[in-house]
PDB file of C-alpha atoms and ligand atoms in Angstrom:
ATOM      1  CA  MET A  88     -41.362 -58.647  -2.700  1.00 88.00           C
ATOM      2  CA  ASP A  89     -44.028 -58.051  -0.237  1.00 94.00           C
ATOM      3  CA  GLN A  90     -42.748 -56.224   2.408  1.00 95.00           C
ATOM      4  CA  THR A  91     -44.115 -58.210   5.272  1.00 96.00           C
ATOM      5  CA  LEU A  92     -42.194 -61.473   3.188  1.00 95.00           C
ATOM      6  CA  GLN A  93     -38.653 -58.908   3.228  1.00 96.00           C
ATOM      7  CA  ASN A  94     -38.882 -58.281   7.171  1.00 97.00           C
ATOM      8  CA  LYS A  95     -39.867 -62.047   7.712  1.00 97.00           C
ATOM      9  CA  LEU A  96     -36.092 -63.060   5.908  1.00 97.00           C
ATOM     10  CA  LYS A  97     -33.697 -59.537   7.436  1.00 98.00           C
ATOM     11  CA  LYS A  98     -35.079 -61.032  10.417  1.00 98.00           C
ATOM     12  CA  GLU A  99     -33.616 -64.448   9.683  1.00 97.00           C
ATOM     13  CA  ALA A 100     -30.643 -63.044   8.067  1.00 98.00           C
ATOM     14  CA  GLY A 101     -29.881 -61.437  10.912  1.00 98.00           C
ATOM     15  CA  ILE A 102     -30.751 -64.025  14.015  1.00 98.00           C
ATOM     16  CA  LYS A 103     -28.081 -65.872  11.702  1.00 98.00           C
ATOM     17  CA  ALA A 104     -25.185 -63.514  11.885  1.00 98.00           C
ATOM     18  CA  ALA A 105     -26.110 -63.335  15.375  1.00 98.00           C
ATOM     19  CA  GLN A 106     -24.518 -66.651  16.407  1.00 98.00           C
ATOM     20  CA  LEU A 107     -20.801 -64.873  14.778  1.00 98.00           C
ATOM     21  CA  VAL A 108     -20.709 -62.519  18.097  1.00 98.00           C
ATOM     22  CA  LYS A 109     -18.691 -64.660  20.446  1.00 98.00           C
ATOM     23  CA  ASP A 110     -17.277 -64.200  24.608  1.00 98.00           C
ATOM     24  CA  GLY A 111     -14.745 -61.080  24.226  1.00 98.00           C
ATOM     25  CA  MET A 112     -14.955 -59.963  20.921  1.00 98.00           C
ATOM     26  CA  VAL A 113     -15.328 -56.683  19.529  1.00 98.00           C
ATOM     27  CA  VAL A 114     -18.119 -55.131  17.180  1.00 98.00           C
ATOM     28  CA  GLY A 115     -19.058 -53.286  14.970  1.00 98.00           C
ATOM     29  CA  LEU A 116     -23.225 -52.504  14.141  1.00 98.00           C
ATOM     30  CA  GLY A 117     -23.993 -51.482  11.407  1.00 98.00           C
ATOM     31  CA  THR A 118     -27.621 -49.340  10.755  1.00 98.00           C
ATOM     32  CA  GLY A 119     -30.689 -50.399   9.195  1.00 98.00           C
ATOM     33  CA  SER A 120     -33.994 -52.305   9.700  1.00 98.00           C
ATOM     34  CA  THR A 121     -32.190 -55.818   8.775  1.00 98.00           C
ATOM     35  CA  VAL A 122     -29.484 -54.515  11.514  1.00 98.00           C
ATOM     36  CA  ARG A 123     -32.322 -53.460  14.253  1.00 98.00           C
ATOM     37  CA  TYR A 124     -33.390 -57.252  13.701  1.00 98.00           C
ATOM     38  CA  LEU A 125     -29.428 -57.922  15.055  1.00 98.00           C
ATOM     39  CA  VAL A 126     -29.314 -55.646  17.677  1.00 98.00           C
ATOM     40  CA  ASP A 127     -32.090 -57.378  18.892  1.00 98.00           C
ATOM     41  CA  GLU A 128     -30.721 -60.585  18.623  1.00 98.00           C
ATOM     42  CA  LEU A 129     -27.833 -59.937  20.626  1.00 98.00           C
ATOM     43  CA  GLY A 130     -29.612 -58.320  22.687  1.00 98.00           C
ATOM     44  CA  ARG A 131     -31.055 -60.994  23.615  1.00 98.00           C
ATOM     45  CA  ARG A 132     -28.329 -62.708  23.806  1.00 98.00           C
ATOM     46  CA  VAL A 133     -26.949 -60.538  26.052  1.00 97.00           C
ATOM     47  CA  GLN A 134     -29.594 -61.138  29.044  1.00 96.00           C
ATOM     48  CA  GLU A 135     -30.240 -65.028  28.425  1.00 97.00           C
ATOM     49  CA  GLU A 136     -27.385 -65.757  27.441  1.00 97.00           C
ATOM     50  CA  GLY A 137     -25.299 -63.670  29.697  1.00 97.00           C
ATOM     51  CA  LEU A 138     -22.845 -63.283  26.669  1.00 98.00           C
ATOM     52  CA  LYS A 139     -20.742 -60.564  26.809  1.00 98.00           C
ATOM     53  CA  PHE A 140     -19.129 -58.103  24.604  1.00 98.00           C
ATOM     54  CA  THR A 141     -17.957 -54.613  23.623  1.00 98.00           C
ATOM     55  CA  GLY A 142     -19.755 -53.282  20.378  1.00 98.00           C
ATOM     56  CA  THR A 143     -19.186 -49.788  18.853  1.00 98.00           C
ATOM     57  CA  THR A 144     -22.013 -48.790  16.724  1.00 98.00           C
ATOM     58  CA  THR A 145     -22.174 -46.751  13.264  1.00 98.00           C
ATOM     59  CA  SER A 146     -24.859 -44.420  14.287  1.00 98.00           C
ATOM     60  CA  ARG A 147     -25.467 -42.738  16.934  1.00 97.00           C
ATOM     61  CA  ARG A 148     -28.814 -44.650  15.666  1.00 98.00           C
ATOM     62  CA  THR A 149     -28.474 -48.026  16.441  1.00 98.00           C
ATOM     63  CA  ALA A 150     -26.150 -46.324  19.353  1.00 98.00           C
ATOM     64  CA  LYS A 151     -29.450 -46.203  21.833  1.00 98.00           C
ATOM     65  CA  GLN A 152     -30.479 -49.027  20.211  1.00 98.00           C
ATOM     66  CA  ALA A 153     -27.819 -51.399  22.115  1.00 98.00           C
ATOM     67  CA  GLU A 154     -27.451 -49.371  24.946  1.00 98.00           C
ATOM     68  CA  GLY A 155     -31.225 -50.455  25.975  1.00 98.00           C
ATOM     69  CA  TYR A 156     -30.418 -53.636  25.897  1.00 97.00           C
ATOM     70  CA  GLY A 157     -27.110 -52.779  27.969  1.00 96.00           C
ATOM     71  CA  ILE A 158     -24.574 -54.062  25.300  1.00 97.00           C
ATOM     72  CA  LYS A 159     -21.577 -52.157  26.407  1.00 97.00           C
ATOM     73  CA  ILE A 160     -21.134 -49.759  23.176  1.00 98.00           C
ATOM     74  CA  VAL A 161     -17.726 -47.980  23.588  1.00 98.00           C
ATOM     75  CA  ASP A 162     -15.960 -44.805  21.225  1.00 98.00           C
ATOM     76  CA  ILE A 163     -14.559 -46.278  17.757  1.00 98.00           C
ATOM     77  CA  ASP A 164     -11.097 -44.486  19.314  1.00 98.00           C
ATOM     78  CA  ASP A 165     -11.390 -46.386  22.393  1.00 98.00           C
ATOM     79  CA  VAL A 166     -10.886 -50.007  20.865  1.00 98.00           C
ATOM     80  CA  ASP A 167      -7.568 -50.847  18.082  1.00 97.00           C
ATOM     81  CA  HIS A 168      -9.882 -52.916  15.732  1.00 97.00           C
ATOM     82  CA  MET A 169     -13.125 -53.968  15.266  1.00 98.00           C
ATOM     83  CA  ASP A 170     -12.948 -58.324  15.055  1.00 98.00           C
ATOM     84  CA  ILE A 171     -16.743 -58.459  13.648  1.00 98.00           C
ATOM     85  CA  THR A 172     -18.411 -55.754  11.299  1.00 98.00           C
ATOM     86  CA  ILE A 173     -22.410 -56.748  10.871  1.00 98.00           C
ATOM     87  CA  ASP A 174     -23.349 -54.512   9.256  1.00 98.00           C
ATOM     88  CA  GLY A 175     -27.039 -53.706   6.072  1.00 98.00           C
ATOM     89  CA  ALA A 176     -26.300 -53.234   2.199  1.00 98.00           C
ATOM     90  CA  ASP A 177     -28.826 -51.963  -0.222  1.00 98.00           C
ATOM     91  CA  GLU A 178     -27.815 -53.977  -3.819  1.00 98.00           C
ATOM     92  CA  VAL A 179     -24.507 -56.641  -3.472  1.00 98.00           C
ATOM     93  CA  ASP A 180     -23.802 -58.232  -6.918  1.00 98.00           C
ATOM     94  CA  LYS A 181     -21.880 -61.422  -7.675  1.00 96.00           C
ATOM     95  CA  ASN A 182     -18.601 -59.389  -7.594  1.00 97.00           C
ATOM     96  CA  PHE A 183     -19.586 -58.808  -3.880  1.00 98.00           C
ATOM     97  CA  ASN A 184     -19.472 -54.480  -5.436  1.00 98.00           C
ATOM     98  CA  GLY A 185     -22.672 -52.886  -2.957  1.00 98.00           C
ATOM     99  CA  ILE A 186     -23.476 -49.977  -2.475  1.00 98.00           C
ATOM    100  CA  LYS A 187     -24.820 -48.697   1.498  1.00 98.00           C
ATOM    101  CA  GLY A 188     -25.992 -45.271   2.481  1.00 98.00           C
ATOM    102  CA  GLY A 189     -29.507 -45.618   2.120  1.00 98.00           C
ATOM    103  CA  GLY A 190     -29.371 -44.836   6.172  1.00 97.00           C
ATOM    104  CA  ALA A 191     -27.311 -42.045   5.340  1.00 98.00           C
ATOM    105  CA  ALA A 192     -24.708 -43.816   7.433  1.00 98.00           C
ATOM    106  CA  LEU A 193     -22.580 -44.846   4.780  1.00 98.00           C
ATOM    107  CA  LEU A 194     -19.939 -42.676   6.176  1.00 98.00           C
ATOM    108  CA  TRP A 195     -19.235 -43.786  10.123  1.00 98.00           C
ATOM    109  CA  GLU A 196     -20.320 -47.027   8.311  1.00 98.00           C
ATOM    110  CA  LYS A 197     -17.181 -47.468   6.130  1.00 98.00           C
ATOM    111  CA  ILE A 198     -14.691 -46.013   8.624  1.00 98.00           C
ATOM    112  CA  VAL A 199     -15.678 -49.106  11.093  1.00 98.00           C
ATOM    113  CA  ALA A 200     -15.207 -51.173   8.387  1.00 98.00           C
ATOM    114  CA  ILE A 201     -12.391 -50.755   7.473  1.00 98.00           C
ATOM    115  CA  ASN A 202     -10.980 -50.544  10.763  1.00 98.00           C
ATOM    116  CA  SER A 203     -13.009 -54.358  10.921  1.00 98.00           C
ATOM    117  CA  ASN A 204     -10.991 -58.080  10.509  1.00 98.00           C
ATOM    118  CA  TYR A 205     -14.035 -59.539   9.745  1.00 98.00           C
ATOM    119  CA  TYR A 206     -16.555 -57.495   7.759  1.00 98.00           C
ATOM    120  CA  VAL A 207     -19.428 -58.889   7.124  1.00 98.00           C
ATOM    121  CA  TRP A 208     -23.831 -58.215   5.809  1.00 98.00           C
ATOM    122  CA  ILE A 209     -26.961 -59.419   6.570  1.00 98.00           C
ATOM    123  CA  VAL A 210     -29.409 -58.525   3.551  1.00 98.00           C
ATOM    124  CA  ASP A 211     -33.097 -59.870   2.063  1.00 98.00           C
ATOM    125  CA  SER A 212     -32.898 -61.739  -1.278  1.00 97.00           C
ATOM    126  CA  SER A 213     -33.816 -58.605  -3.086  1.00 97.00           C
ATOM    127  CA  LYS A 214     -30.165 -56.321  -2.729  1.00 98.00           C
ATOM    128  CA  ARG A 215     -28.668 -59.122  -4.738  1.00 98.00           C
ATOM    129  CA  VAL A 216     -28.486 -57.407  -8.179  1.00 98.00           C
ATOM    130  CA  ASP A 217     -26.599 -58.607 -11.667  1.00 98.00           C
ATOM    131  CA  THR A 218     -25.742 -55.509 -11.894  1.00 98.00           C
ATOM    132  CA  ILE A 219     -25.565 -52.425  -9.234  1.00 98.00           C
ATOM    133  CA  GLY A 220     -27.229 -48.959  -9.149  1.00 98.00           C
ATOM    134  CA  LYS A 221     -30.628 -48.944 -10.216  1.00 98.00           C
ATOM    135  CA  PHE A 222     -30.614 -48.479  -5.760  1.00 98.00           C
ATOM    136  CA  PRO A 223     -29.681 -44.857  -5.993  1.00 98.00           C
ATOM    137  CA  LEU A 224     -25.983 -43.401  -5.431  1.00 98.00           C
ATOM    138  CA  PRO A 225     -26.270 -42.169  -2.223  1.00 98.00           C
ATOM    139  CA  VAL A 226     -22.714 -39.583  -1.176  1.00 99.00           C
ATOM    140  CA  GLU A 227     -22.090 -37.527   1.922  1.00 98.00           C
ATOM    141  CA  VAL A 228     -20.819 -34.236   1.033  1.00 98.00           C
ATOM    142  CA  ILE A 229     -20.172 -31.117   3.472  1.00 98.00           C
ATOM    143  CA  PRO A 230     -23.775 -28.210   3.367  1.00 98.00           C
ATOM    144  CA  PHE A 231     -21.555 -25.435   1.984  1.00 98.00           C
ATOM    145  CA  GLY A 232     -21.031 -25.724  -0.888  1.00 98.00           C
ATOM    146  CA  ALA A 233     -23.009 -28.023  -2.130  1.00 98.00           C
ATOM    147  CA  GLY A 234     -25.488 -26.506  -4.724  1.00 98.00           C
ATOM    148  CA  HIS A 235     -22.379 -26.401  -6.471  1.00 98.00           C
ATOM    149  CA  VAL A 236     -20.954 -29.744  -6.053  1.00 98.00           C
ATOM    150  CA  ILE A 237     -25.107 -31.071  -7.748  1.00 98.00           C
ATOM    151  CA  LYS A 238     -24.405 -28.648 -10.592  1.00 98.00           C
ATOM    152  CA  ARG A 239     -20.574 -30.354 -11.713  1.00 98.00           C
ATOM    153  CA  MET A 240     -22.042 -33.554 -10.923  1.00 98.00           C
ATOM    154  CA  GLU A 241     -25.425 -32.853 -13.287  1.00 98.00           C
ATOM    155  CA  LYS A 242     -22.566 -31.551 -15.376  1.00 98.00           C
ATOM    156  CA  LYS A 243     -21.203 -35.033 -15.104  1.00 98.00           C
ATOM    157  CA  GLY A 244     -24.437 -36.590 -16.273  1.00 98.00           C
ATOM    158  CA  TYR A 245     -25.012 -37.936 -12.031  1.00 98.00           C
ATOM    159  CA  LYS A 246     -28.235 -36.924 -12.387  1.00 98.00           C
ATOM    160  CA  PRO A 247     -27.638 -35.305  -8.657  1.00 98.00           C
ATOM    161  CA  VAL A 248     -30.622 -36.000  -6.334  1.00 98.00           C
ATOM    162  CA  LEU A 249     -30.334 -34.096  -2.711  1.00 98.00           C
ATOM    163  CA  ARG A 250     -32.266 -36.152   0.002  1.00 98.00           C
ATOM    164  CA  LEU A 251     -35.100 -33.965   2.522  1.00 98.00           C
ATOM    165  CA  GLY A 252     -36.189 -35.154   5.700  1.00 98.00           C
ATOM    166  CA  GLU A 253     -40.660 -34.946   5.914  1.00 97.00           C
ATOM    167  CA  ASP A 254     -40.090 -31.448   6.898  1.00 97.00           C
ATOM    168  CA  GLY A 255     -38.860 -30.549   3.164  1.00 98.00           C
ATOM    169  CA  LYS A 256     -35.240 -29.813   4.614  1.00 98.00           C
ATOM    170  CA  PRO A 257     -31.735 -31.493   3.874  1.00 98.00           C
ATOM    171  CA  ILE A 258     -31.081 -34.473   6.180  1.00 98.00           C
ATOM    172  CA  ARG A 259     -28.565 -34.362   7.934  1.00 98.00           C
ATOM    173  CA  THR A 260     -25.809 -37.442   8.805  1.00 98.00           C
ATOM    174  CA  ASP A 261     -23.990 -37.871  12.981  1.00 98.00           C
ATOM    175  CA  GLU A 262     -21.325 -36.321  10.660  1.00 98.00           C
ATOM    176  CA  ASN A 263     -24.158 -32.673  10.309  1.00 98.00           C
ATOM    177  CA  ASN A 264     -22.988 -33.078   6.372  1.00 98.00           C
ATOM    178  CA  TYR A 265     -26.150 -33.895   3.777  1.00 98.00           C
ATOM    179  CA  ILE A 266     -26.041 -36.840   0.717  1.00 98.00           C
ATOM    180  CA  ILE A 267     -27.027 -35.802  -2.289  1.00 99.00           C
ATOM    181  CA  ASP A 268     -28.398 -39.878  -4.483  1.00 98.00           C
ATOM    182  CA  LEU A 269     -27.278 -40.638  -7.587  1.00 98.00           C
ATOM    183  CA  HIS A 270     -29.963 -41.533  -9.496  1.00 98.00           C
ATOM    184  CA  LEU A 271     -27.682 -43.731 -12.342  1.00 98.00           C
ATOM    185  CA  GLY A 272     -29.545 -46.853 -12.860  1.00 98.00           C
ATOM    186  CA  ARG A 273     -26.293 -49.107 -13.665  1.00 98.00           C
ATOM    187  CA  ILE A 274     -23.028 -49.073 -12.774  1.00 98.00           C
ATOM    188  CA  ASP A 275     -20.655 -50.508 -15.129  1.00 97.00           C
ATOM    189  CA  HIS A 276     -17.469 -49.530 -13.984  1.00 98.00           C
ATOM    190  CA  PRO A 277     -17.739 -48.940 -10.522  1.00 98.00           C
ATOM    191  CA  GLN A 278     -13.982 -48.818  -9.658  1.00 98.00           C
ATOM    192  CA  GLU A 279     -14.003 -45.333 -12.165  1.00 98.00           C
ATOM    193  CA  LEU A 280     -16.894 -44.000 -10.496  1.00 98.00           C
ATOM    194  CA  GLY A 281     -15.062 -44.323  -7.385  1.00 98.00           C
ATOM    195  CA  GLU A 282     -12.626 -42.455  -7.690  1.00 98.00           C
ATOM    196  CA  ASP A 283     -14.341 -39.778  -9.708  1.00 98.00           C
ATOM    197  CA  LEU A 284     -16.514 -38.483  -6.615  1.00 98.00           C
ATOM    198  CA  ILE A 285     -13.595 -39.007  -3.863  1.00 98.00           C
ATOM    199  CA  ASN A 286     -11.969 -36.174  -5.638  1.00 98.00           C
ATOM    200  CA  MET A 287     -14.697 -33.493  -6.442  1.00 98.00           C
ATOM    201  CA  VAL A 288     -14.023 -30.761  -3.745  1.00 98.00           C
ATOM    202  CA  GLY A 289     -16.471 -30.878  -1.036  1.00 98.00           C
ATOM    203  CA  VAL A 290     -17.910 -34.774  -1.177  1.00 98.00           C
ATOM    204  CA  VAL A 291     -16.597 -36.692   2.219  1.00 98.00           C
ATOM    205  CA  GLU A 292     -17.648 -40.561   1.084  1.00 98.00           C
ATOM    206  CA  HIS A 293     -19.700 -42.541  -1.319  1.00 98.00           C
ATOM    207  CA  GLY A 294     -21.293 -45.327  -0.844  1.00 98.00           C
ATOM    208  CA  LEU A 295     -19.635 -47.583  -3.592  1.00 98.00           C
ATOM    209  CA  PHE A 296     -18.276 -49.699  -1.158  1.00 98.00           C
ATOM    210  CA  LEU A 297     -16.119 -52.516  -3.580  1.00 98.00           C
ATOM    211  CA  ASN A 298     -14.788 -56.017  -2.788  1.00 96.00           C
ATOM    212  CA  MET A 299     -14.298 -55.246   0.625  1.00 98.00           C
ATOM    213  CA  VAL A 300     -17.086 -57.031   3.083  1.00 98.00           C
ATOM    214  CA  ASP A 301     -15.596 -60.874   3.524  1.00 98.00           C
ATOM    215  CA  GLU A 302     -19.124 -62.852   3.461  1.00 98.00           C
ATOM    216  CA  VAL A 303     -22.540 -61.991   3.010  1.00 98.00           C
ATOM    217  CA  ILE A 304     -25.665 -63.332   4.602  1.00 98.00           C
ATOM    218  CA  VAL A 305     -28.654 -63.060   2.746  1.00 98.00           C
ATOM    219  CA  GLY A 306     -32.318 -63.980   3.891  1.00 97.00           C
ATOM    220  CA  ASN A 307     -33.118 -66.972   1.497  1.00 93.00           C
ATOM    221  CA  GLU A 308     -36.758 -68.771   1.645  1.00 88.00           C
ATOM    222  CA  GLY A 309     -35.932 -71.111   3.914  1.00 90.00           C
ATOM    223  CA  GLU A 310     -32.171 -71.862   5.196  1.00 93.00           C
ATOM    224  CA  PRO A 311     -30.253 -68.394   5.130  1.00 97.00           C
ATOM    225  CA  LEU A 312     -27.531 -67.648   2.360  1.00 97.00           C
ATOM    226  CA  ILE A 313     -23.926 -67.546   3.231  1.00 98.00           C
ATOM    227  CA  LEU A 314     -21.607 -66.023   0.845  1.00 98.00           C
ATOM    228  CA  LYS A 315     -18.496 -65.729   1.209  1.00 98.00           C
ATOM    229  CA  ASN A 316     -16.171 -63.558  -0.648  1.00 97.00           C
ATOM    230  CA  PRO A 317     -13.587 -65.742  -2.742  1.00 96.00           C
ATOM    231  CA  ASN A 318     -11.015 -62.769  -2.823  1.00 93.00           C
ATOM    232  CA  LYS A 319     -10.380 -62.432   0.520  1.00 89.00           C
ATOM    233  CA  ASN A 320      -8.435 -64.489   3.085  1.00 74.00           C
ATOM    234  CA  ASN A 321     -11.086 -65.395   5.414  1.00 64.00           C
TER     235      ASN A 321
HETATM  236  C1  5RP B 234     -27.795 -47.568   6.282  1.00 85.59           C
HETATM  237  C2  5RP B 234     -27.317 -48.219   4.389  1.00 85.59           C
HETATM  238  C3  5RP B 234     -27.973 -49.736   4.985  1.00 85.59           C
HETATM  239  O1  5RP B 234     -27.217 -50.735   5.717  1.00 85.59           O
HETATM  240  C4  5RP B 234     -29.178 -49.811   3.842  1.00 85.59           C
HETATM  241  O2  5RP B 234     -29.300 -48.986   3.800  1.00 85.59           O
HETATM  242  C5  5RP B 234     -29.732 -51.321   4.523  1.00 85.59           C
HETATM  243  O3  5RP B 234     -30.421 -51.432   5.827  1.00 85.59           O
HETATM  244  P1  5RP B 234     -32.378 -52.033   4.937  1.00 85.59           P
HETATM  245  O4  5RP B 234     -31.819 -53.134   6.856  1.00 85.59           O
HETATM  246  O5  5RP B 234     -32.316 -51.029   6.774  1.00 85.59           O
HETATM  247  O6  5RP B 234     -32.346 -52.218   4.038  1.00 85.59           O
HETATM  248  O7  5RP B 234     -26.676 -48.944   4.554  1.00 85.59           O
HETATM  249  O8  5RP B 234     -27.281 -46.358   5.669  1.00 85.59           O
END
């Protein structure tokens, strides 16, 4: 998809999702370029409409952006739960299984998601796929012994690549960990893969978010599409 169109669709999904935020809510704010549009719109609503809510964020980047608009951001342990969390995603299939972590924030994203009453993804239409896995699956690992984790993943045929920054060094997450991207091509058995990964010593979390999301807002040409997960009580 053309980048200009993709950004337009991301923006439309972000603006649509901002309508779900109501006065007094505790709102989990995700990470990524689509969420940036969401936060811009929430910031506008705070400043122009007097919207009042409390936020928790899935990255320091998002916290900085939100605080720039005067949005009150608190530590996740200072709230009981999130009323709603809105985040982006890298891929989503028709069973509401997805991949996240393209922006290296998957660990905080999963922690915020599981503590949310209602969980929403905002994506452009290019993120909808038949089978997940074309997007490399991010896995967060602790730096100690990461080379050995990579070797074990290679033996399993997971095609791991340590994610490097522009400086050629491994990128660090907000928890100071590394990201290994698995170039699988397609993931036919996501549940089994997720269980195998989480049981590997050194792995902190993986980017498979399986049937967790309640609603997906898809930026589409025309009005954004609202997809509700029939397997969830929403
Ligand atoms: C960050 C994420 C992002 O939500 C995901 O990568 C989508 O990003 P974008 O909105 O920039 O396409 O999981 O870890």
